[in-house]
PDB file of C-alpha atoms in Angstrom:
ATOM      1  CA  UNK A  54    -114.643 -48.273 -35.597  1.00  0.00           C
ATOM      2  CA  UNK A  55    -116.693 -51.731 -35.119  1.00  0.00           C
ATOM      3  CA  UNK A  56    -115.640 -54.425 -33.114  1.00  0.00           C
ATOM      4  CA  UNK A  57    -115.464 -57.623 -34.054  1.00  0.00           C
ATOM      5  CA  UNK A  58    -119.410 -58.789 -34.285  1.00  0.00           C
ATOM      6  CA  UNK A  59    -118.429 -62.347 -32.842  1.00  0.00           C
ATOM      7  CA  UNK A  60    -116.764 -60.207 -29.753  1.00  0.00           C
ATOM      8  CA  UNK A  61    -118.930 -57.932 -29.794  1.00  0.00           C
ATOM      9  CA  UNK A  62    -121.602 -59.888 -28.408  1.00  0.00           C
ATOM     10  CA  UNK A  63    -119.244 -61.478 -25.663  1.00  0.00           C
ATOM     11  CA  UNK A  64    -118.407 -57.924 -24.574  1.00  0.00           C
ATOM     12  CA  UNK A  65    -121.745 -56.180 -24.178  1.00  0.00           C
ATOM     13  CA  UNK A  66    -121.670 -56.868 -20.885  1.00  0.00           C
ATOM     14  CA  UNK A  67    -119.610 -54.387 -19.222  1.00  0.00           C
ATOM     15  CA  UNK A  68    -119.780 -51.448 -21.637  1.00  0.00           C
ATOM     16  CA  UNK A  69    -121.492 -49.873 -19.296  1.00  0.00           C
ATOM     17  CA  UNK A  70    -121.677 -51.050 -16.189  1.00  0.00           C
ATOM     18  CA  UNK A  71    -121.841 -53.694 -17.669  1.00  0.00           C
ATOM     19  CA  UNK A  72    -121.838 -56.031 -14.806  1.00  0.00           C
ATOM     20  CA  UNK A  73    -120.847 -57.734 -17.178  1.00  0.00           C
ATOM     21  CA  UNK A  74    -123.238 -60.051 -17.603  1.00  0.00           C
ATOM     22  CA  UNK A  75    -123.164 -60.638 -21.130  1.00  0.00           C
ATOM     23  CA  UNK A  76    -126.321 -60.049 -23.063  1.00  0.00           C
ATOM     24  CA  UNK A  77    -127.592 -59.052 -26.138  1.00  0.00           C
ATOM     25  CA  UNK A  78    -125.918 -55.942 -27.873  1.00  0.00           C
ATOM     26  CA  UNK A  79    -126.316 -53.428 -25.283  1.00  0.00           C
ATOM     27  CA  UNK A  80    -124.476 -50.992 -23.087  1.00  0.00           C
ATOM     28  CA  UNK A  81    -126.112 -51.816 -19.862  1.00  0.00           C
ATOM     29  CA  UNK A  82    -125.527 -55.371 -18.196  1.00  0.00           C
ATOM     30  CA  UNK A  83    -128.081 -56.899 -15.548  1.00  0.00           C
ATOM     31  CA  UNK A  84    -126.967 -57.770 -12.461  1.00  0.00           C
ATOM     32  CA  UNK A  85    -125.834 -54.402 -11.124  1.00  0.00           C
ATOM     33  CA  UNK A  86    -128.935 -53.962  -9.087  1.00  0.00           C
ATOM     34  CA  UNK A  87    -130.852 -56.153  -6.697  1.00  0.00           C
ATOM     35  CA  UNK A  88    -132.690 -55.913  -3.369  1.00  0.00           C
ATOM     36  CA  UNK A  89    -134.764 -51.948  -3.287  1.00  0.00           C
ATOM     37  CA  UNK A  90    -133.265 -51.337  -6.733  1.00  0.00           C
ATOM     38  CA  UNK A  91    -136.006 -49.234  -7.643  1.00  0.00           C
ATOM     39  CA  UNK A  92    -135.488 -47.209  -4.525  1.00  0.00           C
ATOM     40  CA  UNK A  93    -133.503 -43.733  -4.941  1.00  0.00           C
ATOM     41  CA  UNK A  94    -131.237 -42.307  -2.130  1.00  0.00           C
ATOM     42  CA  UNK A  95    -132.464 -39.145  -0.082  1.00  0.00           C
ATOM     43  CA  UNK A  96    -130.710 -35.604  -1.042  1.00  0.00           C
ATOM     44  CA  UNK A  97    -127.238 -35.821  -1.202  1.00  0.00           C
ATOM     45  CA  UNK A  98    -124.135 -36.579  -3.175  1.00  0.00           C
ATOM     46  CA  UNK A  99    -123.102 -40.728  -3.516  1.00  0.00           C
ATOM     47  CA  UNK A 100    -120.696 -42.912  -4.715  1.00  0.00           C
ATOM     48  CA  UNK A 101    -121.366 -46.536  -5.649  1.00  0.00           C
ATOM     49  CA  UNK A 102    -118.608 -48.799  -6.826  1.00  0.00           C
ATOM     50  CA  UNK A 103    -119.651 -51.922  -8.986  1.00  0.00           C
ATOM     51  CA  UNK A 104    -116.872 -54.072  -9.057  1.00  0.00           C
ATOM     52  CA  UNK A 105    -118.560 -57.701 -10.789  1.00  0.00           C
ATOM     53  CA  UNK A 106    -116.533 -60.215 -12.340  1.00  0.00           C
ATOM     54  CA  UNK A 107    -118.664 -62.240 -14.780  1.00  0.00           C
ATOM     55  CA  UNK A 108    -117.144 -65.561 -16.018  1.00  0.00           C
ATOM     56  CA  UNK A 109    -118.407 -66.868 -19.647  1.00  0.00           C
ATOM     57  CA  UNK A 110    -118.285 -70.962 -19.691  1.00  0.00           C
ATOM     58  CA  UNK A 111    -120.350 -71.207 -23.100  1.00  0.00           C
ATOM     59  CA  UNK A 112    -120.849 -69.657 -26.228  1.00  0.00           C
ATOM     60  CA  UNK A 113    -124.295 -70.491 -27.980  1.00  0.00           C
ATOM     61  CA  UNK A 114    -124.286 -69.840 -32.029  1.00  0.00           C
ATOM     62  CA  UNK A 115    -126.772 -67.213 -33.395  1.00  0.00           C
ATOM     63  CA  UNK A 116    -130.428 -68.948 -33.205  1.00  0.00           C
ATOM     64  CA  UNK A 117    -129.125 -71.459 -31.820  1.00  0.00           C
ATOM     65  CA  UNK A 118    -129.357 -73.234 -28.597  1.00  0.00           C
ATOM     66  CA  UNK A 119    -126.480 -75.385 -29.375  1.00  0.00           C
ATOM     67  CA  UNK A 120    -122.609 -74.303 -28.098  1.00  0.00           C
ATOM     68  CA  UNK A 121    -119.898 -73.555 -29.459  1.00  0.00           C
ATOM     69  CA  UNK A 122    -117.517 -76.143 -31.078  1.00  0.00           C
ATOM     70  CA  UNK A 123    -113.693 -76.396 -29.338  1.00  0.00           C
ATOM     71  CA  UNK A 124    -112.664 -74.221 -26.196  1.00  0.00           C
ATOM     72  CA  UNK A 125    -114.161 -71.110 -26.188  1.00  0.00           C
ATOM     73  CA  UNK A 126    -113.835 -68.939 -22.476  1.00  0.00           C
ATOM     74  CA  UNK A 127    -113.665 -65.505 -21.273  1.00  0.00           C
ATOM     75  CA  UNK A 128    -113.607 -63.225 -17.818  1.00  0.00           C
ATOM     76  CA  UNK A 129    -114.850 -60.034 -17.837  1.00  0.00           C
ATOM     77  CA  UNK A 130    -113.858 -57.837 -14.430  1.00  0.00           C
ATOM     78  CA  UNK A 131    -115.089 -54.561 -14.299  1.00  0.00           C
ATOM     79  CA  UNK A 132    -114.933 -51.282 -11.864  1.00  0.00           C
ATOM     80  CA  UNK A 133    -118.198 -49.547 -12.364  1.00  0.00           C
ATOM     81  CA  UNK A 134    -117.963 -46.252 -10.640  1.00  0.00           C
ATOM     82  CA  UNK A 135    -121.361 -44.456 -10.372  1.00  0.00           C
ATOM     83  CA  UNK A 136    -121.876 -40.771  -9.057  1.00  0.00           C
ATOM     84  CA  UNK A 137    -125.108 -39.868  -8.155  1.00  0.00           C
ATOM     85  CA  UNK A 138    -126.386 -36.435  -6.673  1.00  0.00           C
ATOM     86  CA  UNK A 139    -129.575 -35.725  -5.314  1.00  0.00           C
ATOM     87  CA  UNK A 140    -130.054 -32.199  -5.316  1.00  0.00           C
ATOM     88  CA  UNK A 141    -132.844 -31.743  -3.064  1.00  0.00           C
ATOM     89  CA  UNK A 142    -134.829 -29.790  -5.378  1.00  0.00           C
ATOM     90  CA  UNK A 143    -138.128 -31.352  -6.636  1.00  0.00           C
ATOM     91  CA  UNK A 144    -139.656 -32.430 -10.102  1.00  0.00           C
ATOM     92  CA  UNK A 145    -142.959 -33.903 -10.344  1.00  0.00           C
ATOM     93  CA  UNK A 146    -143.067 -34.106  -6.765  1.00  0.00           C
ATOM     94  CA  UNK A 147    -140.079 -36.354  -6.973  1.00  0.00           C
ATOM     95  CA  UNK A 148    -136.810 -35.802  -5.783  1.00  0.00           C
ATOM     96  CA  UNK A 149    -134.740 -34.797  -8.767  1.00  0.00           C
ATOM     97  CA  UNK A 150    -130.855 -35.656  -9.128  1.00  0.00           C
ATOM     98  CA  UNK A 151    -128.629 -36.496 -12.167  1.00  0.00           C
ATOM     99  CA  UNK A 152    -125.573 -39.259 -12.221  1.00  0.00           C
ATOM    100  CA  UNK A 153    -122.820 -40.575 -14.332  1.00  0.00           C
ATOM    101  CA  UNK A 154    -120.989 -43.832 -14.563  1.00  0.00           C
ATOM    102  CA  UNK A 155    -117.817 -44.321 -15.910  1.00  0.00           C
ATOM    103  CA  UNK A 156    -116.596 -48.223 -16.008  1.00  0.00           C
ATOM    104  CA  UNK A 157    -112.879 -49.591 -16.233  1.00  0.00           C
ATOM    105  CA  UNK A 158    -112.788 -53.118 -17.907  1.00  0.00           C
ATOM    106  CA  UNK A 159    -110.362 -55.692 -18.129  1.00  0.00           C
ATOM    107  CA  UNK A 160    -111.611 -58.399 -20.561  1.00  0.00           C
ATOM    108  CA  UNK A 161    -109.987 -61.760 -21.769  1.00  0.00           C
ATOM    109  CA  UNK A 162    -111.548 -63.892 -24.798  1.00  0.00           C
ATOM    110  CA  UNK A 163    -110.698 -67.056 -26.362  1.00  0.00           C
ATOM    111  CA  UNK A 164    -113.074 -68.188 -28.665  1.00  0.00           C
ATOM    112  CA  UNK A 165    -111.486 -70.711 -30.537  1.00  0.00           C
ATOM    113  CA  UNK A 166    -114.399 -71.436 -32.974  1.00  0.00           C
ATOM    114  CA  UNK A 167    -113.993 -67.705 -34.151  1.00  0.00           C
ATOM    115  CA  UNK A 168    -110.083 -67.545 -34.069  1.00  0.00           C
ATOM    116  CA  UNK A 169    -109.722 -64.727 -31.026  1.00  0.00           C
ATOM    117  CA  UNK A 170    -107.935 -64.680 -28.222  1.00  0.00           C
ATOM    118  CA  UNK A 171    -107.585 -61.493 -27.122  1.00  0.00           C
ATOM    119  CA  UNK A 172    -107.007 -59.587 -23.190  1.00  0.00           C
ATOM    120  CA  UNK A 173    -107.436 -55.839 -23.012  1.00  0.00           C
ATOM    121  CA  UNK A 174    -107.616 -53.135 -19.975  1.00  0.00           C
ATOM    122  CA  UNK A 175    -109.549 -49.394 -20.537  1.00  0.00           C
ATOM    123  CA  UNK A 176    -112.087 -47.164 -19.755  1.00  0.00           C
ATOM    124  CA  UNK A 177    -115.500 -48.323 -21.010  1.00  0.00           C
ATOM    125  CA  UNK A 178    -118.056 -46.251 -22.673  1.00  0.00           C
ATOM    126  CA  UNK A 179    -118.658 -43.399 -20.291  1.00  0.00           C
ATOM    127  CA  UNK A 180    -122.521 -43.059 -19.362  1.00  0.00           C
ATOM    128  CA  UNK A 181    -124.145 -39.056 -18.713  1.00  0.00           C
ATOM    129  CA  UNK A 182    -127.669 -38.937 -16.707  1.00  0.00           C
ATOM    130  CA  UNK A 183    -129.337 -35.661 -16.795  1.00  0.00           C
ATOM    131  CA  UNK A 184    -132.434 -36.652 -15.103  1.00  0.00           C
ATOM    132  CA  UNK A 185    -132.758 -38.886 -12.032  1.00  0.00           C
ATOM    133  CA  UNK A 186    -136.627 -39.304 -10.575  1.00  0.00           C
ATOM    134  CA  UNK A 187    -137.283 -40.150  -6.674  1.00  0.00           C
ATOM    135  CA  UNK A 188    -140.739 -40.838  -5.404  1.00  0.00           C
ATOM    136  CA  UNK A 189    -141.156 -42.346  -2.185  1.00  0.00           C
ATOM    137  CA  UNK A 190    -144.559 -43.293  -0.075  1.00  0.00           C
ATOM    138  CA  UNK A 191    -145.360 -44.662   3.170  1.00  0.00           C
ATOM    139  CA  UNK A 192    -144.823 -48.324   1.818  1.00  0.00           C
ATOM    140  CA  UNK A 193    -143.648 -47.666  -1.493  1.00  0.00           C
ATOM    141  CA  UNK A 194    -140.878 -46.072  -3.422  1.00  0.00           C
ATOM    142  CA  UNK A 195    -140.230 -45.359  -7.234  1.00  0.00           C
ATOM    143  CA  UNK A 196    -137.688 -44.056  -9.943  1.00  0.00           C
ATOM    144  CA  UNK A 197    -137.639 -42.961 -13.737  1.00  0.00           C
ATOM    145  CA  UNK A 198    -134.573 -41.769 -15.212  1.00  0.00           C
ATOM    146  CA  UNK A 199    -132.834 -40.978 -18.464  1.00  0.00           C
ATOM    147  CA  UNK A 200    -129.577 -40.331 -19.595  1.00  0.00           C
ATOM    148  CA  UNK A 201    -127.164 -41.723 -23.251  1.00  0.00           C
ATOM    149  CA  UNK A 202    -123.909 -44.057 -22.868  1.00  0.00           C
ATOM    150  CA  UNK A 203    -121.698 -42.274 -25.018  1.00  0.00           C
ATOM    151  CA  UNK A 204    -119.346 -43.541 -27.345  1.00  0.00           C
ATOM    152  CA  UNK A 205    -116.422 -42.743 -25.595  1.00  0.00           C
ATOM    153  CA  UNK A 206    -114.165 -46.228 -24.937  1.00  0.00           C
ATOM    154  CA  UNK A 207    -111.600 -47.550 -27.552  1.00  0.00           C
ATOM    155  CA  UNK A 208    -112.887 -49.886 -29.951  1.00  0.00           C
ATOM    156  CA  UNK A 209    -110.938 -52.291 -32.955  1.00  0.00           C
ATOM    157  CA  UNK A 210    -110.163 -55.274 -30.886  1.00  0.00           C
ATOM    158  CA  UNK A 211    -112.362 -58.557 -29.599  1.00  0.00           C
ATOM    159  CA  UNK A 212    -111.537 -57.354 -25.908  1.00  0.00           C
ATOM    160  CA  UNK A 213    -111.914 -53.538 -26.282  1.00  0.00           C
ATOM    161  CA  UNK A 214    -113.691 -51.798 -23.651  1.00  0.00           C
ATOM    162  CA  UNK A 215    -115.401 -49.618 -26.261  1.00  0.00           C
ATOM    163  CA  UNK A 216    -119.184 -50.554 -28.155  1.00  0.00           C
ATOM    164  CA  UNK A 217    -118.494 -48.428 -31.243  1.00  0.00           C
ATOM    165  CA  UNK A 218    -122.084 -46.748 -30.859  1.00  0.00           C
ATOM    166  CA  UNK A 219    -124.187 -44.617 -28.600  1.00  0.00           C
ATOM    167  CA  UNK A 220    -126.971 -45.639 -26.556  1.00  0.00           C
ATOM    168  CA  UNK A 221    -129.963 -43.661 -25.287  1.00  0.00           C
ATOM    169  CA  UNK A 222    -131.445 -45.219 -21.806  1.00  0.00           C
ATOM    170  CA  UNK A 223    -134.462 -44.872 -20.080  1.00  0.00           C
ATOM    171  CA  UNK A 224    -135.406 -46.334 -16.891  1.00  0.00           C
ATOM    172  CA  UNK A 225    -138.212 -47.405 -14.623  1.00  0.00           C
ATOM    173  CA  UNK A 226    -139.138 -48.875 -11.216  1.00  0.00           C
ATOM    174  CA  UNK A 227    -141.031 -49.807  -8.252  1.00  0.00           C
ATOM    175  CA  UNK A 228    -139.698 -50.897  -4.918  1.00  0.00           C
ATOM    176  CA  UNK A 229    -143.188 -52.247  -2.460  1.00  0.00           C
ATOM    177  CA  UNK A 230    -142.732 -52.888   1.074  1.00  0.00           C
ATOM    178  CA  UNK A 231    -145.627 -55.297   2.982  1.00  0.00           C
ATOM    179  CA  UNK A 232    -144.917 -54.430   5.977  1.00  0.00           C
ATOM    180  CA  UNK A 233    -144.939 -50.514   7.608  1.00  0.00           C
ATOM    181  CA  UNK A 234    -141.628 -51.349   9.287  1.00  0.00           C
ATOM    182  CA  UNK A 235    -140.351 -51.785   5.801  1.00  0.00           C
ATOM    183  CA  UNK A 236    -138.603 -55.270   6.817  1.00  0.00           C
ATOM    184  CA  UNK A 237    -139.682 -57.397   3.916  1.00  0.00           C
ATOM    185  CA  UNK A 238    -139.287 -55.915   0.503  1.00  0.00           C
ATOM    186  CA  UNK A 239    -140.323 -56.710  -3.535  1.00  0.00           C
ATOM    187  CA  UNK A 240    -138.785 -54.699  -6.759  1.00  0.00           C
ATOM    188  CA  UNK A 241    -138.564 -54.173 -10.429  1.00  0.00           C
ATOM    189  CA  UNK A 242    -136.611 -52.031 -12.240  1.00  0.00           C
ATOM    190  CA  UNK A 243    -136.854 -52.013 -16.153  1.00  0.00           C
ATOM    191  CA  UNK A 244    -134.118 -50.355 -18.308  1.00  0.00           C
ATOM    192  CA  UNK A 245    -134.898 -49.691 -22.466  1.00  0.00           C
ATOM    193  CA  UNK A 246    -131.907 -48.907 -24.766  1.00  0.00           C
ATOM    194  CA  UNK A 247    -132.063 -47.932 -28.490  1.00  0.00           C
ATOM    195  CA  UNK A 248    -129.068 -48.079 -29.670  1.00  0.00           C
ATOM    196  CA  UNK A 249    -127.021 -45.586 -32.423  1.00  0.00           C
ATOM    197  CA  UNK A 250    -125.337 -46.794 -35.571  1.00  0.00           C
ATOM    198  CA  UNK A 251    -122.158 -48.175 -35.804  1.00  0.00           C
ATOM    199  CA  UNK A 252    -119.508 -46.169 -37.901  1.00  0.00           C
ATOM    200  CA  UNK A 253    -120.689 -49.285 -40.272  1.00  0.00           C
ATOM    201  CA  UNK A 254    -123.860 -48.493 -40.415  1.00  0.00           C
ATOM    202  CA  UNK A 255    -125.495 -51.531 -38.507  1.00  0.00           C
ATOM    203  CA  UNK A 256    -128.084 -50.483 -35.881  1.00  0.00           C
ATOM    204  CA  UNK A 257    -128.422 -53.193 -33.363  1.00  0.00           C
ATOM    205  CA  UNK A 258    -132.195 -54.013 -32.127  1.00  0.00           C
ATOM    206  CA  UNK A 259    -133.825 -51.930 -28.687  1.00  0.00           C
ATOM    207  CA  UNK A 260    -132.940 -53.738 -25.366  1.00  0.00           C
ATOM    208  CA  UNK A 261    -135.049 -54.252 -22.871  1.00  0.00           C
ATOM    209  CA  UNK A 262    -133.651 -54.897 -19.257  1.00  0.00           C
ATOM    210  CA  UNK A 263    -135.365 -56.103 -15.922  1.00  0.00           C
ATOM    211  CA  UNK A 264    -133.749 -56.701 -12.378  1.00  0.00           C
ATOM    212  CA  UNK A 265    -135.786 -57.807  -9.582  1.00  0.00           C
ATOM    213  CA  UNK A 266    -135.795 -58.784  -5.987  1.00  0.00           C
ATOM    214  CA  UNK A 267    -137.348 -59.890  -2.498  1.00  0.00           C
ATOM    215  CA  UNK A 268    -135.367 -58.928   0.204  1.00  0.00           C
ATOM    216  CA  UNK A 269    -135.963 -59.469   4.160  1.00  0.00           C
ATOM    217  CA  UNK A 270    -134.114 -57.272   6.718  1.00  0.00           C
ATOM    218  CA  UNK A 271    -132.059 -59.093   9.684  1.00  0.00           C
ATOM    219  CA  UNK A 272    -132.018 -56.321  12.099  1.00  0.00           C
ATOM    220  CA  UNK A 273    -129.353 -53.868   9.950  1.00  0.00           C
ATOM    221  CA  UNK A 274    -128.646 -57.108   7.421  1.00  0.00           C
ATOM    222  CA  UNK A 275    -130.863 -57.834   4.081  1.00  0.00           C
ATOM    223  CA  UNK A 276    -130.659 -59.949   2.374  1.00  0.00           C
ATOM    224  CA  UNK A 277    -132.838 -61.665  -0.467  1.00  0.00           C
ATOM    225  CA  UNK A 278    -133.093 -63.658  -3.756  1.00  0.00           C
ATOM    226  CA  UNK A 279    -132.469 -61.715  -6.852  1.00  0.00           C
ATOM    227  CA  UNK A 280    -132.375 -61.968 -10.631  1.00  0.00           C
ATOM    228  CA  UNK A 281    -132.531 -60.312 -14.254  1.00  0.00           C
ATOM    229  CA  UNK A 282    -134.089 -60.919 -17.494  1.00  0.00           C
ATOM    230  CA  UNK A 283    -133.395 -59.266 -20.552  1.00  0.00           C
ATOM    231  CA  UNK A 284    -134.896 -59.206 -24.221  1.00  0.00           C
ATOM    232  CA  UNK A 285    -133.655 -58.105 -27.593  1.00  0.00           C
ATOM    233  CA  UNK A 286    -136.977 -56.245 -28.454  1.00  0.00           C
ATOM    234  CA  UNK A 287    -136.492 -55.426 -32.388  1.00  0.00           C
ATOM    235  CA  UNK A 288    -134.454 -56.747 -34.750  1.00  0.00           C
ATOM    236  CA  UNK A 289    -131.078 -55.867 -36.013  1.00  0.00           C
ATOM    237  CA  UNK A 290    -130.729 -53.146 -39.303  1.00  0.00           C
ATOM    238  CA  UNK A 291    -128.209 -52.024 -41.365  1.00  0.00           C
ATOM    239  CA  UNK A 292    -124.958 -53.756 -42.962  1.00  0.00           C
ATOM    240  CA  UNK A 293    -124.458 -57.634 -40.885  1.00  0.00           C
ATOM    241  CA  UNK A 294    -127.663 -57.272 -39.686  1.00  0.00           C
ATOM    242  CA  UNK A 295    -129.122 -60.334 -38.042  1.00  0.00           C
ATOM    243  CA  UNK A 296    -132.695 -61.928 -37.780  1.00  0.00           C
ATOM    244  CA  UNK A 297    -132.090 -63.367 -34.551  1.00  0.00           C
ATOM    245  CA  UNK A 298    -132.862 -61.657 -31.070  1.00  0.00           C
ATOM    246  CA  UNK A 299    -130.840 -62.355 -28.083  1.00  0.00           C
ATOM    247  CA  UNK A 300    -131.835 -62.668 -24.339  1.00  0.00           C
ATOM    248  CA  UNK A 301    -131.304 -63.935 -20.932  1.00  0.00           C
ATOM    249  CA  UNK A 302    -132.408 -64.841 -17.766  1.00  0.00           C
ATOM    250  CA  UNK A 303    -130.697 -65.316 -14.211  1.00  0.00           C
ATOM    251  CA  UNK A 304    -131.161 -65.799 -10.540  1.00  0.00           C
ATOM    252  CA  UNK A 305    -129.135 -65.122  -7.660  1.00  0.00           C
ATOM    253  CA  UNK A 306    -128.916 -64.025  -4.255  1.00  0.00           C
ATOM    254  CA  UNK A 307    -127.750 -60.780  -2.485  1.00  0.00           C
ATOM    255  CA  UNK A 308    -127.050 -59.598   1.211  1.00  0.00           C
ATOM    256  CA  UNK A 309    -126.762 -55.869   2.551  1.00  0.00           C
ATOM    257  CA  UNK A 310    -124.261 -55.117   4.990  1.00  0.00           C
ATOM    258  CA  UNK A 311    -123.803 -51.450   6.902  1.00  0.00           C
ATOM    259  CA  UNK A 312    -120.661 -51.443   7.890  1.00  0.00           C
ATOM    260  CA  UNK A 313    -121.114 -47.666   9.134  1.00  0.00           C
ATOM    261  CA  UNK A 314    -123.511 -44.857   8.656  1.00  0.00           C
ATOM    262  CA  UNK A 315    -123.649 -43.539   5.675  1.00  0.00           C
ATOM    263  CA  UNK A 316    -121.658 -46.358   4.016  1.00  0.00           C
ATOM    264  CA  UNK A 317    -122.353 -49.912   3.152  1.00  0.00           C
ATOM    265  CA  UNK A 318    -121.474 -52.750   1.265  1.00  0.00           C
ATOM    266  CA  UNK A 319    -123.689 -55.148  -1.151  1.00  0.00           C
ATOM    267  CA  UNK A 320    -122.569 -58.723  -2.628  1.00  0.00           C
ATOM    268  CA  UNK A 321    -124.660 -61.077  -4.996  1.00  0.00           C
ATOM    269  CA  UNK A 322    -124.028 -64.089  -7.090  1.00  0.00           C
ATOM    270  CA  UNK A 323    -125.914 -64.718 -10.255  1.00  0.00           C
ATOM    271  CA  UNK A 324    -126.023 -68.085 -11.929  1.00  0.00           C
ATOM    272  CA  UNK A 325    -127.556 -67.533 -15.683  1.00  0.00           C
ATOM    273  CA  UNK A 326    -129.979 -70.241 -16.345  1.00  0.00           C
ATOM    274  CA  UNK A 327    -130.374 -69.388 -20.357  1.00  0.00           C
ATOM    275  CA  UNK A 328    -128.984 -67.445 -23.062  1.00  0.00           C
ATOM    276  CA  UNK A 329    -130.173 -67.271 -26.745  1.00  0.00           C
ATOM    277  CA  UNK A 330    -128.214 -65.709 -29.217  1.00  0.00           C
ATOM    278  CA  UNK A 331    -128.544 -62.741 -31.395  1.00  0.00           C
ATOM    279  CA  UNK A 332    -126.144 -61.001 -33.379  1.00  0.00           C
ATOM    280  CA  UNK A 333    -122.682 -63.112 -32.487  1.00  0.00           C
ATOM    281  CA  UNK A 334    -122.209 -66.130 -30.290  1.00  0.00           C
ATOM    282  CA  UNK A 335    -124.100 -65.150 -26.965  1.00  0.00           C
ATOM    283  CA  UNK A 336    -121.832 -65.938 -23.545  1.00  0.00           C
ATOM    284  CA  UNK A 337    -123.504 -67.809 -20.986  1.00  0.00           C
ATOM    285  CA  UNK A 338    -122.273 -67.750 -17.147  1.00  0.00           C
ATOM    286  CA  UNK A 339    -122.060 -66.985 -13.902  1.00  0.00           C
ATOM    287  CA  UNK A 340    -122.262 -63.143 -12.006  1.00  0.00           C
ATOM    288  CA  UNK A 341    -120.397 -62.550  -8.616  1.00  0.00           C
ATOM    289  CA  UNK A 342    -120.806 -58.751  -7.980  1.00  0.00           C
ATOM    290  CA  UNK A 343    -119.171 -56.447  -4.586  1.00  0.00           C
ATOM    291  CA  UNK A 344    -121.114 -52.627  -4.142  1.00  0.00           C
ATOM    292  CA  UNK A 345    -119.434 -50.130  -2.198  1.00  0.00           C
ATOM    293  CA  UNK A 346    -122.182 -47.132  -1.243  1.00  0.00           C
ATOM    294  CA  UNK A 347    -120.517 -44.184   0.552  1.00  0.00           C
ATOM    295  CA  UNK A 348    -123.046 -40.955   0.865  1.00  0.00           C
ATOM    296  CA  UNK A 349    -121.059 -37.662   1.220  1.00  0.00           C
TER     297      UNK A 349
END
């Protein structure tokens, strides 16, 4: 079942990790990633918990770069847990592992231009990644990876945690270090969605994401400036279909902390400097994001 399209928009962010960082109509939401984020782990099994609050202080109309009329708000808190094993075995000459994600959202919208005000708590649409891709050199590292967000979270209501469509993801990424002691660091990571129909029949447009950063270690401390862009990349089809493309952009800053071996703890804050609408009002806001790592 669809969700509200106004919503809909508001809510992209966590479906999937959605670090909640809302964005055009997508599962994935930048923000989750930062300082190496192109760089995979060793062989091993992991656990990463994404827990990012992302607060929405303006909607912007559809082509528009003009908000929202009246009081329109919304928080968007979301547990991201990530599993990730490395099986040591090799692909390509990369290390080859496969992950999931499965992300619990609790979202609260009040759009009063649209009429909603709505708070919800659930599991999120679950994400399945068969194929994880680790390459690493004396001063470089890099990752490719695919996997599909499934349709799997409840959907009918402006806060559900549920998108109402699949996703297919692919991903790719480079992590350079200038220095052979590895102190000072640059990264990229792009992510592409193309998105499945909606029991409606609307198809919203491919998604491109990309998540960057320069990070500079402090003895065992990074820490860095970060920051994400990310592009509607085709227009929307089907039934409601719009002719406008969202996107975003954001910068930020992260720090690294190892609070013991084999486990460590990440925190950033994104401000988003623009938002254009696509299908939907598009939220515009701020990112504050805490990442537990534990290796098993």
């Amino acid at each position: 079942m669809k969700k509200n399209a106004i919503a809909s928009a508001a809510l992209a962010l966590l479906a999937g990790l959605s670090p909640l960082a809302a964005q055009a109509e997508g599962h994935y939401v930048p923000g989750v990633e930062g300082i190496q984020a192109a760089s995979a782990p060793p062989p091993g099994v992991y656990y990463l918990g994404y827990l990012v609050n992302y607060n929405i202080n303006s909607f912007r109309a559809p082509g528009s770069s003009t908000n929202l009329p009246g009081h329109n708000s919304g928080t968007v808190t979301a547990l991201a847990n990530r599993f990730v094993w490395m099986t040591g075995h090799q692909v390509l000459g990369a290390d080859y592992g496969v992950e999931a994600i499965v992300p619990l959202l609790r979202t609260s919208l009040t759009i009063n231009a649209a009429g909603i005000s709505d708070s919800r708590s659930g599991v999120g649409d679950v994400y399945v990644g068969p194929l994880v891709l680790g390459w690493h050199g004396t001063q470089w590292d890099a990752v490719a990876a695919a996997g599909m967000w499934l349709d799997s979270g409840s959907t009918g209501q402006p806060a559900s945690a549920g998108k109402g469509f699949k996703s297919t993801m692919l991903t790719g990424g480079l992590t350079y270090y200038f220095d052979t002691a590895k102190t000072l660091s640059g990264s990229a990571l792009l992510r592409f969605e193309r998105h499945g129909k909606t029991d409606s029949g609307l198809r919203h447009g491919n998604q491109v994401t990309m998540e960057w950063g320069l990070g500079k270690a402090f003895g065992p401390v990074q820490a860095g400036v970060v920051g994400y862009s990310q592009w509607q990349t085709s227009n929307d089809s089907g039934p409601g279909a719009s002719l406008n493309k969202s996107s975003r952009h954001a910068l930020g800053a992260e720090v690294v902390y190892p609070m013991a071996p084999g486990l460590a703890l990440k925190g950033a804050v994104y401000k988003e400097l623009r938002a254009e609408a696509g299908t939907g009002p598009q939220p515009k806001g701020s990112l504050v994001r805490l990442t537990l790592v534990k290796a098993f």
